[in-house]
PDB file of C-alpha atoms in Angstrom:
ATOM      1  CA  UNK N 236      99.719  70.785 128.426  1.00  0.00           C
ATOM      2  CA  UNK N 237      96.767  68.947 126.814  1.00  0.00           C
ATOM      3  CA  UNK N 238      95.363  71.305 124.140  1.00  0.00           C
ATOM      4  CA  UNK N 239      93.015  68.352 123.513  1.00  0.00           C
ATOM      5  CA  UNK N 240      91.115  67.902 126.439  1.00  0.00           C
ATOM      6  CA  UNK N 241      87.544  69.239 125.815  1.00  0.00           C
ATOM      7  CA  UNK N 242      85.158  70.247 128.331  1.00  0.00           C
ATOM      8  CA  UNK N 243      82.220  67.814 129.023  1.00  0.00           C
ATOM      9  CA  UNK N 244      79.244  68.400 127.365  1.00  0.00           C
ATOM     10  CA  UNK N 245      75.716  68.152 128.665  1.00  0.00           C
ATOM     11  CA  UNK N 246      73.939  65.466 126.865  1.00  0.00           C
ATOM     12  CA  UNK N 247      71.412  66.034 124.819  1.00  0.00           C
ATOM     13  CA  UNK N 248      71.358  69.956 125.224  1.00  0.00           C
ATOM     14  CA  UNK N 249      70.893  72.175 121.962  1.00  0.00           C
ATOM     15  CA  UNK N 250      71.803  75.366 121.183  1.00  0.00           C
ATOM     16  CA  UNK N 251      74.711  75.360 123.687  1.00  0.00           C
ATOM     17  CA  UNK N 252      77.941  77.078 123.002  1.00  0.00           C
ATOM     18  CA  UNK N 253      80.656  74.757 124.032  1.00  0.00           C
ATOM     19  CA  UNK N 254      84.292  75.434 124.569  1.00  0.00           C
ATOM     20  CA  UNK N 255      87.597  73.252 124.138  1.00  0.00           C
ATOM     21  CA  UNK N 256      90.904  73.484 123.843  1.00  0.00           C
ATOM     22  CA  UNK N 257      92.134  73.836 120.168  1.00  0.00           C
ATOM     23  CA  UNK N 258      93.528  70.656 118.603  1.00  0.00           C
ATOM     24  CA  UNK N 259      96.398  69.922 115.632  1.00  0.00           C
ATOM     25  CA  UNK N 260      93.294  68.980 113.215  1.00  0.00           C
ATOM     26  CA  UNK N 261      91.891  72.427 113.972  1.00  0.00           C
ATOM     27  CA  UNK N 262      94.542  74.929 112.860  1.00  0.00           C
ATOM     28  CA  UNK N 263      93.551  75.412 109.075  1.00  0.00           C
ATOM     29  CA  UNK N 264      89.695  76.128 110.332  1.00  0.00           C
ATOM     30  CA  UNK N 265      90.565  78.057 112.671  1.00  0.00           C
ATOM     31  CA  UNK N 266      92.650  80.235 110.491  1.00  0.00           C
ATOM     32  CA  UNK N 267      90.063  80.631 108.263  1.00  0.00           C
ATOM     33  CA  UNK N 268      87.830  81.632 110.876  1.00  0.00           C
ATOM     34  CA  UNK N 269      90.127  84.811 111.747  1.00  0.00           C
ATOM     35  CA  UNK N 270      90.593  86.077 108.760  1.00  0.00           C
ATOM     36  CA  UNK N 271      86.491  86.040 107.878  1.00  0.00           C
ATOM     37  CA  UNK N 272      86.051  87.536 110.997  1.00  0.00           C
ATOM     38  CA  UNK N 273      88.406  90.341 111.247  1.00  0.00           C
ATOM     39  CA  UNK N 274      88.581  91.158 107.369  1.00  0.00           C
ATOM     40  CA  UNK N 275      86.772  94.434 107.222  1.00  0.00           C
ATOM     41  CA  UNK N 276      88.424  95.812 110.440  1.00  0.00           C
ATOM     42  CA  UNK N 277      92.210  94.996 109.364  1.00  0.00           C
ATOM     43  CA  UNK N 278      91.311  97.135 106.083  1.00  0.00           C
ATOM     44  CA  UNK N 279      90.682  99.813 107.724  1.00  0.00           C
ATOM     45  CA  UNK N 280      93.715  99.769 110.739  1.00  0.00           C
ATOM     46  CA  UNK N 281      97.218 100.191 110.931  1.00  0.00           C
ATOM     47  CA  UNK N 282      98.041  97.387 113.156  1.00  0.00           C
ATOM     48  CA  UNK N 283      96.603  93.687 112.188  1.00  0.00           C
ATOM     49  CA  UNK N 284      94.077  92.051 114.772  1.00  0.00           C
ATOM     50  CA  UNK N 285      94.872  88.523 114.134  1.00  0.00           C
ATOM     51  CA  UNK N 286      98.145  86.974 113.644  1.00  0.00           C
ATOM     52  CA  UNK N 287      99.467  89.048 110.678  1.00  0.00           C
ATOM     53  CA  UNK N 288     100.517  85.604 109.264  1.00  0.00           C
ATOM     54  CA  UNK N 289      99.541  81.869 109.212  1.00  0.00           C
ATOM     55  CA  UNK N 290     103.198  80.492 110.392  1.00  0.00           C
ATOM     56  CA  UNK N 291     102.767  82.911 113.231  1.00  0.00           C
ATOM     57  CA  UNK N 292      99.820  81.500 114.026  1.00  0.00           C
ATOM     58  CA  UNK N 293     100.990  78.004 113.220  1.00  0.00           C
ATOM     59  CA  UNK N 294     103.703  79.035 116.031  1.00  0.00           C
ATOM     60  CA  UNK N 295     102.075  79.880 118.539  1.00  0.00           C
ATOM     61  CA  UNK N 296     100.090  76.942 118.686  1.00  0.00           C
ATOM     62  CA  UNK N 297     103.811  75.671 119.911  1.00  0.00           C
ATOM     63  CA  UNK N 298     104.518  77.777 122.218  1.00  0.00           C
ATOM     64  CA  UNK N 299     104.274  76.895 126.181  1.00  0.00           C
ATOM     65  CA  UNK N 300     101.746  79.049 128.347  1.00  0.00           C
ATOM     66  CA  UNK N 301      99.365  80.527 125.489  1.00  0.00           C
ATOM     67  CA  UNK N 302      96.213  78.743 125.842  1.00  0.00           C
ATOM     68  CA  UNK N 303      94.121  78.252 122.570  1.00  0.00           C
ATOM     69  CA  UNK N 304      90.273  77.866 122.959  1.00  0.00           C
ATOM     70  CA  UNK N 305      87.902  77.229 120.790  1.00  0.00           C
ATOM     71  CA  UNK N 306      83.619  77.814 121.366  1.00  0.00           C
ATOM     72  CA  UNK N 307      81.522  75.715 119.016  1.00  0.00           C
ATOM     73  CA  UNK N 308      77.517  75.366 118.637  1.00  0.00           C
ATOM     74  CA  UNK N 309      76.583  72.047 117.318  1.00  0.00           C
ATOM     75  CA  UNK N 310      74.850  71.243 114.155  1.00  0.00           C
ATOM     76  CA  UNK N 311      73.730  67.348 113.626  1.00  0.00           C
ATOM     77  CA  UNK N 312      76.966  65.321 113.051  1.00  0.00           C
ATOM     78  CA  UNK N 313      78.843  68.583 113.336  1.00  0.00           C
ATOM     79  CA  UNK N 314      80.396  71.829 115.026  1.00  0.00           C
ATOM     80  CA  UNK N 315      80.885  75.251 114.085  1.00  0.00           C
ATOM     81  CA  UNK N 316      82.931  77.556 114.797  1.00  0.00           C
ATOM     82  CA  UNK N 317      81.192  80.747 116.733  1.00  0.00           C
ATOM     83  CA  UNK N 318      84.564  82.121 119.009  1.00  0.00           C
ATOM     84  CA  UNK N 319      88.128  81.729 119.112  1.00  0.00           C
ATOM     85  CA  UNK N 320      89.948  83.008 122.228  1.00  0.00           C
ATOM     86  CA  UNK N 321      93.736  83.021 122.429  1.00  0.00           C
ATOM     87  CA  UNK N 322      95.513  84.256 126.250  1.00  0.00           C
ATOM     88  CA  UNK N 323      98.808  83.985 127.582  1.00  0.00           C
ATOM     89  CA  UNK N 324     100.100  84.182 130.989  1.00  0.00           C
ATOM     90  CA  UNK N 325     103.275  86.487 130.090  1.00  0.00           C
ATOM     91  CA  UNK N 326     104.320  88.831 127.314  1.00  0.00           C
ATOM     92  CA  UNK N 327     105.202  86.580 124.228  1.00  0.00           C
ATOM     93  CA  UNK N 328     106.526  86.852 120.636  1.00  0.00           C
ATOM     94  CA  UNK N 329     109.400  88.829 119.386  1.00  0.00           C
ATOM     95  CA  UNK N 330     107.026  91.178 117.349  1.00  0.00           C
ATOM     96  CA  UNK N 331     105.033  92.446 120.568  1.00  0.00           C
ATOM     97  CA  UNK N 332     105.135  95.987 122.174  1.00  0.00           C
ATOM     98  CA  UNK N 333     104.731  95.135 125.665  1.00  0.00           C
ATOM     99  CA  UNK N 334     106.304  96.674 128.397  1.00  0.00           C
ATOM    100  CA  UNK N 335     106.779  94.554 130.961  1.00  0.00           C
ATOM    101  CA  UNK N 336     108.114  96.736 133.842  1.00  0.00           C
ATOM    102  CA  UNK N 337     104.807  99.122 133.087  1.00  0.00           C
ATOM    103  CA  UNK N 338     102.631  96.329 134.836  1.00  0.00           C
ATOM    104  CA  UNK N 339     105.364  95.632 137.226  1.00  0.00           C
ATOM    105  CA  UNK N 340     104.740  99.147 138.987  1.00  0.00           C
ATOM    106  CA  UNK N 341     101.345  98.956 138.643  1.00  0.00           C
ATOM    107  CA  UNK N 342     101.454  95.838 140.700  1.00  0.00           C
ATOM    108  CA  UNK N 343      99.487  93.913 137.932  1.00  0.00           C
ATOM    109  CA  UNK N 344      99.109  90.518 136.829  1.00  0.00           C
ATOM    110  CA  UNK N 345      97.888  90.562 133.783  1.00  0.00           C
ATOM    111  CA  UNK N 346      96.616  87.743 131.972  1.00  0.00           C
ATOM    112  CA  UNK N 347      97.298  88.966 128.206  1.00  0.00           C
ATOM    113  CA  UNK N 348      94.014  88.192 126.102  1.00  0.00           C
ATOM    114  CA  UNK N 349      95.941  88.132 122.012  1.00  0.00           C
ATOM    115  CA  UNK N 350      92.563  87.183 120.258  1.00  0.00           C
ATOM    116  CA  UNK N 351      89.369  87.340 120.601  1.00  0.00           C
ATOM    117  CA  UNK N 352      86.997  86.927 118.161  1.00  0.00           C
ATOM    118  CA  UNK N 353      83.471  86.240 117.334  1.00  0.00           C
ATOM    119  CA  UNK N 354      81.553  84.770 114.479  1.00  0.00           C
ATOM    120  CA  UNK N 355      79.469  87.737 112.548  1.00  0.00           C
ATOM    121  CA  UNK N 356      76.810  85.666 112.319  1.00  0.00           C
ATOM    122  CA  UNK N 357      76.550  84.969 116.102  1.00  0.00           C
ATOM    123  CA  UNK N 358      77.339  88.200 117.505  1.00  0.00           C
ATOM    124  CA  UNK N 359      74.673  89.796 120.230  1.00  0.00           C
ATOM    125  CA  UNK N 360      73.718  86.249 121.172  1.00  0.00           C
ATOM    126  CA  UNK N 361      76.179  85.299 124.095  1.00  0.00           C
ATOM    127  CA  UNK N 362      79.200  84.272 122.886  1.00  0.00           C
ATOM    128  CA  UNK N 363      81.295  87.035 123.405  1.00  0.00           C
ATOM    129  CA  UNK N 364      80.147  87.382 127.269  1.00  0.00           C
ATOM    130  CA  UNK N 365      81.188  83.951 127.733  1.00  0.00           C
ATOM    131  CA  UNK N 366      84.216  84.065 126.341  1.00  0.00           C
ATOM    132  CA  UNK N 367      85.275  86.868 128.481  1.00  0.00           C
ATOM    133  CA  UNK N 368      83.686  84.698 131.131  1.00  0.00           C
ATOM    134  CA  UNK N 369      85.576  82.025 130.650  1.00  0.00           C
ATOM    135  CA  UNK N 370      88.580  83.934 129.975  1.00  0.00           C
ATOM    136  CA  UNK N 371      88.498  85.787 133.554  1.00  0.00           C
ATOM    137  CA  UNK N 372      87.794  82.213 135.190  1.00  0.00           C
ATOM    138  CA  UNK N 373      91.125  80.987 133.784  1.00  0.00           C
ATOM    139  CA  UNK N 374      92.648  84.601 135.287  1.00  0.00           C
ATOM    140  CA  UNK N 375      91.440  83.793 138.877  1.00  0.00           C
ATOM    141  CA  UNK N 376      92.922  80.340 138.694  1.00  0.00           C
ATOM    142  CA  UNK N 377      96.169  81.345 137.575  1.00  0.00           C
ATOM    143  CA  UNK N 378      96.505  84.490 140.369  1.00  0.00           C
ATOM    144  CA  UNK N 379      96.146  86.792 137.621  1.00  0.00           C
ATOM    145  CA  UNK N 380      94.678  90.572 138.317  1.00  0.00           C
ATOM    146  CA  UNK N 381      93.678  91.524 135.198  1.00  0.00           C
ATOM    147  CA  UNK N 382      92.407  90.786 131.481  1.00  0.00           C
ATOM    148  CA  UNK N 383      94.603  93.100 129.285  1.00  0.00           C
ATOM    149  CA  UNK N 384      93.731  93.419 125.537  1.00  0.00           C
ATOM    150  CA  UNK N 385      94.480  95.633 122.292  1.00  0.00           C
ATOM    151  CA  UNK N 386      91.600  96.767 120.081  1.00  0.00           C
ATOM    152  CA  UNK N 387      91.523  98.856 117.678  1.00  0.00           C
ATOM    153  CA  UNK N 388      90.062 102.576 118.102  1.00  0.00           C
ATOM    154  CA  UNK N 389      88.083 102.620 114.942  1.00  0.00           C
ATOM    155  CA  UNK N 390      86.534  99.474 116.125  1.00  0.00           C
ATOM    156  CA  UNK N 391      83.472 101.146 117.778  1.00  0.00           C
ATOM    157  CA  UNK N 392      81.265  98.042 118.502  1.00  0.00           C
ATOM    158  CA  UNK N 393      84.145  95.770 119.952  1.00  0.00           C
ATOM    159  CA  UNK N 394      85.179  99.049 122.627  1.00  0.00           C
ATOM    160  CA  UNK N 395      81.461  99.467 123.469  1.00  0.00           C
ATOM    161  CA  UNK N 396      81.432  95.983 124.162  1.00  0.00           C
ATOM    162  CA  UNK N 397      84.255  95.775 126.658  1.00  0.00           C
ATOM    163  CA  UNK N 398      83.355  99.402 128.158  1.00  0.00           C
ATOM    164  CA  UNK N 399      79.804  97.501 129.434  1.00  0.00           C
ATOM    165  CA  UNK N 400      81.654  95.428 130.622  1.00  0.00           C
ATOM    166  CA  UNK N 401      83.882  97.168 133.253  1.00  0.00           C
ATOM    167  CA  UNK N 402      86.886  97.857 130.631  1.00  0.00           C
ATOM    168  CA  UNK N 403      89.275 100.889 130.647  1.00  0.00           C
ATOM    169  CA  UNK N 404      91.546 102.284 128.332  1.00  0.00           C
ATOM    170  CA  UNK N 405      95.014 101.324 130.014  1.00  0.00           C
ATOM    171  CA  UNK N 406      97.542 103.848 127.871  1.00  0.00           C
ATOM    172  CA  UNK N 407      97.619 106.528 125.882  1.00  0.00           C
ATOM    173  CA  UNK N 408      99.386 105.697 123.061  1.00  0.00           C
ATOM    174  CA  UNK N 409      97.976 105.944 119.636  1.00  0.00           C
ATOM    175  CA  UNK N 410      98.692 106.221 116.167  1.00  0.00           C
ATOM    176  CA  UNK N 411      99.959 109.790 114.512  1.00  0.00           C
ATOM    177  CA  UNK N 412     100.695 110.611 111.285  1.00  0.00           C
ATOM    178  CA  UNK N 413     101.050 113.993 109.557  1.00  0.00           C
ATOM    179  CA  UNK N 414     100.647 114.746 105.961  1.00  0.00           C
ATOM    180  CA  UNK N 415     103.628 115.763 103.823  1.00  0.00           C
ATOM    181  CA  UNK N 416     102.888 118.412 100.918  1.00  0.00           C
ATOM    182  CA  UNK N 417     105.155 116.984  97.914  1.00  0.00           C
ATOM    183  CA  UNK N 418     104.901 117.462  94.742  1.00  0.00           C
ATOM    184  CA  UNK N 419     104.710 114.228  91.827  1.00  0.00           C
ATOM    185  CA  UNK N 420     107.316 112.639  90.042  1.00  0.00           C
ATOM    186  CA  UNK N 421     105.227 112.535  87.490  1.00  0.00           C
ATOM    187  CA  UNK N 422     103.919 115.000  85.031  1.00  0.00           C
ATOM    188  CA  UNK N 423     100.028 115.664  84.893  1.00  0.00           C
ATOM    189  CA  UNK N 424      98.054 114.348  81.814  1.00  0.00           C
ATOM    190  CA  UNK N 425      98.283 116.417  78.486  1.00  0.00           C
ATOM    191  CA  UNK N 426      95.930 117.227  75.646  1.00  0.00           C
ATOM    192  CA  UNK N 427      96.422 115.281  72.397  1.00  0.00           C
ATOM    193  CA  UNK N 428      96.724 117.851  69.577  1.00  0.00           C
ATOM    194  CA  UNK N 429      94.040 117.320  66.926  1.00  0.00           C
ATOM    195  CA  UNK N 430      95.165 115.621  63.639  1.00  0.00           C
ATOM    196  CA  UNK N 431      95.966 117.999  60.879  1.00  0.00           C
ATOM    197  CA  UNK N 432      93.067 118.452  58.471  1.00  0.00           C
ATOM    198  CA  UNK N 433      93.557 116.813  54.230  1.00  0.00           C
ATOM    199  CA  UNK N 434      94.829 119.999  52.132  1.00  0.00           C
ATOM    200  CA  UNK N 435      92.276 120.391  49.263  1.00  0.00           C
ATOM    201  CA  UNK N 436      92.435 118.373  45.955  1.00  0.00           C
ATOM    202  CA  UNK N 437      94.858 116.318  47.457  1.00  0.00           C
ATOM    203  CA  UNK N 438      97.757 118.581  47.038  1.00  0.00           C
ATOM    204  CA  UNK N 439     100.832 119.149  49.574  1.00  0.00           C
ATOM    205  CA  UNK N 440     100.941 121.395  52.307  1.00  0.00           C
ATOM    206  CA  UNK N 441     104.586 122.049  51.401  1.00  0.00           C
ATOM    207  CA  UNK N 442     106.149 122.722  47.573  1.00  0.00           C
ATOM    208  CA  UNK N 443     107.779 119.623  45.648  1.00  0.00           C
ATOM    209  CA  UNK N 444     111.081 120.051  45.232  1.00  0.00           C
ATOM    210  CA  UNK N 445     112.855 119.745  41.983  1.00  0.00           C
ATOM    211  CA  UNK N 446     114.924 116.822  41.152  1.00  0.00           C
ATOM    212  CA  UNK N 447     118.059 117.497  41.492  1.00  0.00           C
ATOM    213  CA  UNK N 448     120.540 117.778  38.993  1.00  0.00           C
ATOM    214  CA  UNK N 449     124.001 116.085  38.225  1.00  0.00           C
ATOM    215  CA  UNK N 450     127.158 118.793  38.251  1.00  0.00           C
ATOM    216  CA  UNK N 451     128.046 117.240  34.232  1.00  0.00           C
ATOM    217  CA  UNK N 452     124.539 118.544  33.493  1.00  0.00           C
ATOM    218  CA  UNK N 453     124.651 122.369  35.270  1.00  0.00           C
ATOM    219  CA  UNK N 454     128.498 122.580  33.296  1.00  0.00           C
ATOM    220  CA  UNK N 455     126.683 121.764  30.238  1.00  0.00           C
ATOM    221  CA  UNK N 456     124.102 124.161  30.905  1.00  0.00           C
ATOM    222  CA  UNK N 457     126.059 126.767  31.217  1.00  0.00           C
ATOM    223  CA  UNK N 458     128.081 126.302  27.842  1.00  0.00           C
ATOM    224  CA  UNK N 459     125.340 126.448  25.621  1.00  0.00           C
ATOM    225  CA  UNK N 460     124.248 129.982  27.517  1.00  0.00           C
ATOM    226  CA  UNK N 461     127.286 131.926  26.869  1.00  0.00           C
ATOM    227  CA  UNK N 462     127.579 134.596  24.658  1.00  0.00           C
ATOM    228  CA  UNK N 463     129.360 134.088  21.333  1.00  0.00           C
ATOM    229  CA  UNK N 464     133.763 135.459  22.093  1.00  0.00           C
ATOM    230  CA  UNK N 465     134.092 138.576  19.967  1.00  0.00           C
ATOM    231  CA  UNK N 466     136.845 138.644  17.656  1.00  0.00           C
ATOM    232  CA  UNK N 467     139.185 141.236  16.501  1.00  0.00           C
ATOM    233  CA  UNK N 468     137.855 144.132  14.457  1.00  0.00           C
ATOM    234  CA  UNK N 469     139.762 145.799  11.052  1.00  0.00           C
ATOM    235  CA  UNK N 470     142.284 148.315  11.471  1.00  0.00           C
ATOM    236  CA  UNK N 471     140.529 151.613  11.720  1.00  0.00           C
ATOM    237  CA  UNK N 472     137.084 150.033  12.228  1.00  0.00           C
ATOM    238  CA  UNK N 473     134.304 151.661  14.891  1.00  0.00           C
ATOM    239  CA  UNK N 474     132.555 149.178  17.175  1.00  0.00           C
ATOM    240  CA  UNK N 475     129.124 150.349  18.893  1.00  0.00           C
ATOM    241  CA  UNK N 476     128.265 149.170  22.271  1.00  0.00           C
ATOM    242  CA  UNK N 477     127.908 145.033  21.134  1.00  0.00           C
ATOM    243  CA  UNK N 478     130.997 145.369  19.193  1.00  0.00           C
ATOM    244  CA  UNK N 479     129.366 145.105  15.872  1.00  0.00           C
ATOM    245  CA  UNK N 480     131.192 147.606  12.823  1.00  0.00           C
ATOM    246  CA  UNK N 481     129.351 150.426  12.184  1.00  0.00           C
ATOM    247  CA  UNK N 482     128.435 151.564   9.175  1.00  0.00           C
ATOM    248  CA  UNK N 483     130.260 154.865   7.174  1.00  0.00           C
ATOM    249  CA  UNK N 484     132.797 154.867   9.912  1.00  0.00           C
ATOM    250  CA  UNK N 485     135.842 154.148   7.379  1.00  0.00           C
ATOM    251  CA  UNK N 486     136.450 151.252   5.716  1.00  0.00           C
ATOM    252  CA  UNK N 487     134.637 148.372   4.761  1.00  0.00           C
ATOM    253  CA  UNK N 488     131.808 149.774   2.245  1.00  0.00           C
ATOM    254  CA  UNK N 489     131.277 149.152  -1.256  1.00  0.00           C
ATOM    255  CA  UNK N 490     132.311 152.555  -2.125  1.00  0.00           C
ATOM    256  CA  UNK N 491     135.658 152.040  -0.844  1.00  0.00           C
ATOM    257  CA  UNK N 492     138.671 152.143  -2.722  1.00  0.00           C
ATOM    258  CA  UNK N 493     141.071 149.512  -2.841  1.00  0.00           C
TER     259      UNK N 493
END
């Protein structure tokens, strides 16, 4: 397949949207295109609505019976970029959630539109409409029955687009998720304690301690506080209570005799 050929172009016509087929040289553009175009929408879906990554995109480009187009208005000496359409005659890619045998025995024959997208700046002027124009041209060529797409629920202006134009909602299936009450690892935040307030005239909230002493010293100590020993008192001498003699008790007066 020639991805090069382009359409002819009327000659000297402004303003004109014109379509191709997307070339080698065009890849890096045109993947910059996508992602302006569908940034605010993938931030807010679960599913991606481009190519959730270059090589994909960079892949498909290789792949046999995808068709790539690209719509461009020209400006002087050059085009921009105001649509990108991407189709494919079967289900393709190992990531998609197709079900084949569902369009089977609905005796369809789909052709499977993967991307379509349209510059911001441009949209409400035409493009999009011929696009899907072109798009169900290429259908009726090929024998197919139907253009089947994904978009995204939240995306209200894309599905009131294609519900103008004749669309349905094919399936069912959404997105469901349920909320599950659990509690955190983590702790919740705490109040710093306030720092302790200076004790007045700079003294110590808590007594100093006195040094301590060496066990030579407390022996010492407790030498010089013992009483004086007591020693033996004369035969037939009286003691009072601190075992001093007492006086007149016998013995040991002057008037004693020898």
């Amino acid at each position: 397949m020639n991805k090069a050929a382009p359409s002819a172009p009327a000659a000297g016509a402004e303003d004109l949207i014109y379509v191709r087929r997307i070339h080698r040289r065009d890849l890096n553009r045109v993947w910059e295109f996508l992602k302006k175009v569908f940034r605010d929408v993938n931030r807010e879906t679960v599913e991606y609505q481009r190519p959730r990554s270059k090589k994909r995109f960079l892949e498909v480009y290789e792949e046999e019976g995808v068709e790539q187009l690209l719509f461009e208005v020209r400006q002087g000496d050059g085009q921009e970029i105001v649509g990108y359409a991407e189709c494919a005659f079967e289900i393709t890619g190992t990531d998609n959630w197709m079900n084949e045998r569902y369009f089977t025995k609905h005796d369809m024959r789909p052709l499977f539109v993967e991307e379509l997208a349209v510059h911001p700046d441009y949209q409400g002027r035409g493009v999009g409409a011929f696009m899907l124009e072109q798009l169900e041209h290429l259908a009726r060529l090929h024998g197919c029955t139907h253009l089947v797409l994904e978009v995204a629920e939240n995306n209200i202006g894309a599905l009131k687009f294609y519900r103008k134009r004749s669309f349905y909602r094919l399936d069912a299936a959404i997105f469901m998720a349920k909320k599950v009450a659990v509690d955190s690892e983590l702790l919740p935040p705490r109040a710093l304690k306030k720092p302790r307030p200076p004790e007045a005239d700079g003294a110590s909230a808590r007594p100093k301690r006195s040094p301590r002493r060496s066990s030579k010293a407390r022996g010492a100590e407790k030498r010089t506080s013992a009483p004086p020993p007591v020693g033996p008192l004369p035969r037939g001498a009286a003691a009072d209570g601190d075992g001093e003699p007492l006086a007149g008790a016998g013995g040991g007066g002057e008037d004693d005799l020898p």
